[in-house]
mmCIF file of C-alpha atoms and ligand atoms in Angstrom:
data_model
loop_
_atom_site.group_PDB
_atom_site.id
_atom_site.type_symbol
_atom_site.label_atom_id
_atom_site.label_comp_id
_atom_site.label_asym_id
_atom_site.label_seq_id
_atom_site.Cartn_x
_atom_site.Cartn_y
_atom_site.Cartn_z
ATOM 1 C CA MET A 1 -3.804 -42.165 108.015
ATOM 2 C CA ASN A 2 -0.844 -44.268 108.984
ATOM 3 C CA ASN A 3 1.626 -45.511 106.415
ATOM 4 C CA GLU A 4 0.225 -49.030 106.163
ATOM 5 C CA VAL A 5 -3.251 -47.643 105.521
ATOM 6 C CA SER A 6 -1.996 -45.240 102.856
ATOM 7 C CA ALA A 7 -0.115 -47.992 101.055
ATOM 8 C CA SER A 8 -3.090 -50.348 101.291
ATOM 9 C CA ALA A 9 -5.491 -47.752 99.933
ATOM 10 C CA ALA A 10 -3.202 -47.142 96.938
ATOM 11 C CA PHE A 11 -2.806 -50.879 96.399
ATOM 12 C CA ASP A 12 -6.565 -51.486 96.479
ATOM 13 C CA GLY A 13 -7.146 -48.464 94.247
ATOM 14 C CA LEU A 14 -5.353 -50.230 91.407
ATOM 15 C CA SER A 15 -8.021 -52.970 91.417
ATOM 16 C CA LEU A 16 -5.533 -55.599 90.306
ATOM 17 C CA GLY A 17 -6.417 -58.079 93.023
ATOM 18 C CA GLU A 18 -3.930 -59.738 95.344
ATOM 19 C CA ALA A 19 -1.730 -61.381 92.699
ATOM 20 C CA PHE A 20 -0.594 -59.926 89.395
ATOM 21 C CA THR A 21 2.388 -59.907 87.084
ATOM 22 C CA PHE A 22 4.964 -57.171 86.720
ATOM 23 C CA ASP A 23 3.598 -56.419 83.236
ATOM 24 C CA GLN A 24 0.060 -56.080 84.540
ATOM 25 C CA LEU A 25 1.311 -53.582 87.079
ATOM 26 C CA ILE A 26 3.104 -51.571 84.390
ATOM 27 C CA GLY A 27 -0.114 -51.544 82.354
ATOM 28 C CA ALA A 28 -2.085 -50.283 85.332
ATOM 29 C CA VAL A 29 0.399 -47.467 85.955
ATOM 30 C CA GLU A 30 0.299 -46.441 82.296
ATOM 31 C CA GLN A 31 -3.463 -46.418 82.359
ATOM 32 C CA ARG A 32 -3.546 -44.445 85.587
ATOM 33 C CA ARG A 33 -1.121 -41.815 84.309
ATOM 34 C CA GLN A 34 -2.350 -41.877 80.708
ATOM 35 C CA ARG A 35 1.185 -42.066 79.368
ATOM 36 C CA ARG A 36 3.766 -44.563 78.303
ATOM 37 C CA LEU A 37 6.167 -45.983 80.853
ATOM 38 C CA ARG A 38 9.643 -47.101 79.893
ATOM 39 C CA ILE A 39 12.097 -48.913 82.110
ATOM 40 C CA VAL A 40 15.740 -48.562 81.239
ATOM 41 C CA GLU A 41 18.785 -50.027 82.882
ATOM 42 C CA LEU A 42 21.572 -47.530 83.239
ATOM 43 C CA ALA A 43 24.947 -49.143 83.675
ATOM 44 C CA ASP A 44 26.433 -45.971 85.180
ATOM 45 C CA LEU A 45 23.938 -45.840 87.973
ATOM 46 C CA GLY A 46 24.652 -47.488 91.279
ATOM 47 C CA ASP A 47 28.186 -46.452 92.070
ATOM 48 C CA HIS A 48 27.135 -43.028 93.204
ATOM 49 C CA ASP A 49 25.976 -42.681 96.786
ATOM 50 C CA GLY A 50 23.792 -45.723 96.694
ATOM 51 C CA LEU A 51 21.591 -44.304 93.975
ATOM 52 C CA CYS A 52 19.390 -47.131 92.724
ATOM 53 C CA ALA A 53 16.675 -45.713 90.532
ATOM 54 C CA VAL A 54 15.330 -42.476 89.120
ATOM 55 C CA TRP A 55 11.915 -41.532 87.890
ATOM 56 C CA LEU A 56 11.983 -38.985 85.084
ATOM 57 C CA MET A 57 9.033 -37.340 83.417
ATOM 58 C CA THR A 58 9.348 -36.161 79.868
ATOM 59 C CA PRO A 59 6.470 -34.395 78.109
ATOM 60 C CA SER A 60 5.325 -37.683 76.585
ATOM 61 C CA GLU A 61 6.326 -40.493 78.901
ATOM 62 C CA ASP A 62 7.563 -41.654 82.254
ATOM 63 C CA LEU A 63 11.026 -43.148 82.444
ATOM 64 C CA VAL A 64 12.397 -45.282 85.226
ATOM 65 C CA LEU A 65 16.151 -45.579 85.064
ATOM 66 C CA HIS A 66 17.583 -48.161 87.376
ATOM 67 C CA ALA A 67 20.974 -49.394 88.394
ATOM 68 C CA HIS A 68 22.343 -52.686 87.257
ATOM 69 C CA SER A 69 22.165 -55.371 89.906
ATOM 70 C CA GLU A 70 23.182 -58.980 89.752
ATOM 71 C CA SER A 71 19.987 -59.768 91.604
ATOM 72 C CA ALA A 72 16.824 -59.689 89.525
ATOM 73 C CA LEU A 73 14.863 -59.226 92.733
ATOM 74 C CA HIS A 74 16.866 -56.126 93.652
ATOM 75 C CA ARG A 75 16.327 -54.663 90.196
ATOM 76 C CA GLN A 76 12.632 -55.345 90.496
ATOM 77 C CA GLN A 77 12.494 -53.711 93.903
ATOM 78 C CA PHE A 78 14.225 -50.546 92.586
ATOM 79 C CA VAL A 79 11.608 -50.262 89.863
ATOM 80 C CA LEU A 80 8.658 -51.149 92.098
ATOM 81 C CA HIS A 81 9.688 -48.403 94.492
ATOM 82 C CA GLU A 82 9.546 -45.835 91.678
ATOM 83 C CA LEU A 83 6.216 -47.205 90.436
ATOM 84 C CA ALA A 84 4.923 -46.784 93.978
ATOM 85 C CA HIS A 85 5.889 -43.097 93.903
ATOM 86 C CA MET A 86 3.994 -42.707 90.622
ATOM 87 C CA ILE A 87 0.879 -44.351 91.974
ATOM 88 C CA LEU A 88 1.062 -42.318 95.162
ATOM 89 C CA GLY A 89 1.398 -39.118 93.142
ATOM 90 C CA HIS A 90 4.766 -38.215 94.620
ATOM 91 C CA ASP A 91 6.013 -35.908 91.919
ATOM 92 C CA PHE A 92 7.447 -33.191 94.069
ATOM 93 C CA GLY A 93 9.200 -31.327 91.318
ATOM 94 C CA ASP A 94 12.876 -30.939 90.768
ATOM 95 C CA ASP A 95 15.345 -32.715 92.929
ATOM 96 C CA PRO A 96 18.226 -30.283 93.205
ATOM 97 C CA ASP A 97 20.543 -33.184 93.958
ATOM 98 C CA ALA A 98 19.913 -34.852 90.613
ATOM 99 C CA PRO A 99 23.344 -35.431 89.161
ATOM 100 C CA ASP A 100 23.913 -34.091 85.669
ATOM 101 C CA PHE A 101 25.722 -37.181 84.504
ATOM 102 C CA LEU A 102 22.463 -39.114 84.361
ATOM 103 C CA LEU A 103 20.879 -37.662 81.296
ATOM 104 C CA PRO A 104 22.742 -34.691 79.893
ATOM 105 C CA ASP A 105 20.269 -34.473 77.009
ATOM 106 C CA ILE A 106 17.221 -34.036 79.181
ATOM 107 C CA PRO A 107 16.620 -30.575 80.591
ATOM 108 C CA PRO A 108 16.611 -30.263 84.381
ATOM 109 C CA ASN A 109 12.930 -29.339 84.561
ATOM 110 C CA THR A 110 11.957 -32.812 83.396
ATOM 111 C CA ARG A 111 13.787 -34.466 86.258
ATOM 112 C CA ARG A 112 11.745 -35.623 89.114
ATOM 113 C CA ARG A 113 12.725 -38.174 91.609
ATOM 114 C CA LEU A 114 15.833 -39.755 92.872
ATOM 115 C CA LEU A 115 15.977 -42.653 95.178
ATOM 116 C CA ARG A 116 18.670 -43.064 97.730
ATOM 117 C CA ARG A 117 17.712 -46.140 99.568
ATOM 118 C CA GLN A 118 19.620 -45.357 102.723
ATOM 119 C CA ASP A 119 17.430 -42.292 103.108
ATOM 120 C CA LEU A 120 14.088 -43.919 103.767
ATOM 121 C CA ASP A 121 13.431 -41.224 106.307
ATOM 122 C CA THR A 122 10.539 -39.232 104.921
ATOM 123 C CA VAL A 123 6.931 -40.335 105.156
ATOM 124 C CA GLU A 124 6.732 -40.504 101.366
ATOM 125 C CA GLU A 125 9.731 -42.813 101.134
ATOM 126 C CA VAL A 126 8.411 -45.134 103.811
ATOM 127 C CA ILE A 127 4.970 -45.362 102.175
ATOM 128 C CA ALA A 128 6.548 -45.939 98.753
ATOM 129 C CA GLU A 129 8.700 -48.730 100.125
ATOM 130 C CA THR A 130 5.706 -50.276 101.914
ATOM 131 C CA LEU A 131 3.720 -50.204 98.676
ATOM 132 C CA ALA A 132 6.690 -51.609 96.719
ATOM 133 C CA ASP A 133 6.778 -54.525 99.173
ATOM 134 C CA ARG A 134 3.079 -55.165 98.571
ATOM 135 C CA PHE A 135 3.741 -55.194 94.821
ATOM 136 C CA ALA A 136 6.638 -57.615 95.240
ATOM 137 C CA ALA A 137 4.439 -59.969 97.275
ATOM 138 C CA ALA A 138 1.655 -59.799 94.673
ATOM 139 C CA ILE A 139 4.106 -60.572 91.858
ATOM 140 C CA ARG A 140 5.524 -63.496 93.845
ATOM 141 C CA GLY A 141 1.977 -64.701 94.375
ATOM 142 C CA SER A 142 1.288 -64.526 90.668
ATOM 143 C CA ALA A 143 4.476 -66.466 89.833
ATOM 144 C CA MET A 144 3.555 -69.155 92.339
ATOM 145 C CA HIS A 145 0.081 -69.396 90.926
ATOM 146 C CA HIS A 146 1.526 -69.680 87.444
ATOM 147 C CA SER A 147 3.965 -72.456 88.328
ATOM 148 C CA ARG A 148 1.243 -74.389 90.136
ATOM 149 C CA TYR A 149 -0.822 -74.099 86.998
ATOM 150 C CA LEU A 150 2.049 -75.466 84.909
ATOM 151 C CA GLU A 151 2.551 -78.296 87.349
ATOM 152 C CA ILE A 152 -1.013 -79.396 86.923
ATOM 153 C CA PHE A 153 -1.632 -78.630 83.281
ATOM 154 C CA GLY A 154 1.843 -78.319 81.782
HETATM 155 ZN ZN1 LIG B 201 11.704 -43.137 96.929
#
């Protein structure tokens, strides 16, 4: 399977259609993984080697920590990339490079994924980014649909 096909199969597997909101996507991920998903902005993140987002698994929930960005679209893309990893089942286990400053209270064995966006060099990263782009397009489509609706009925 090439990367486009893998991303498309994962996208279709969610059965959300071609346009959906960010919240609908979060709901689908929670349902898929049977656990709560929390998204937290971490002000400290972002100044360290281009680190943009982290996916952490605790025994009870998934956490996506993301860097602050002035651009709402960038923030969304950081998070969508991590959601893509979740949907693709990319929990590879510990990332030995995970910096301790992130969450000193969470034991290392709950850490999972780090994203360094300049390192989109593995197949998994490329597929995750392809899927994140599909999500972004679907969310844009939903927003456009919504504003057209308001134009007509608002
Ligand atoms: Zn990644």
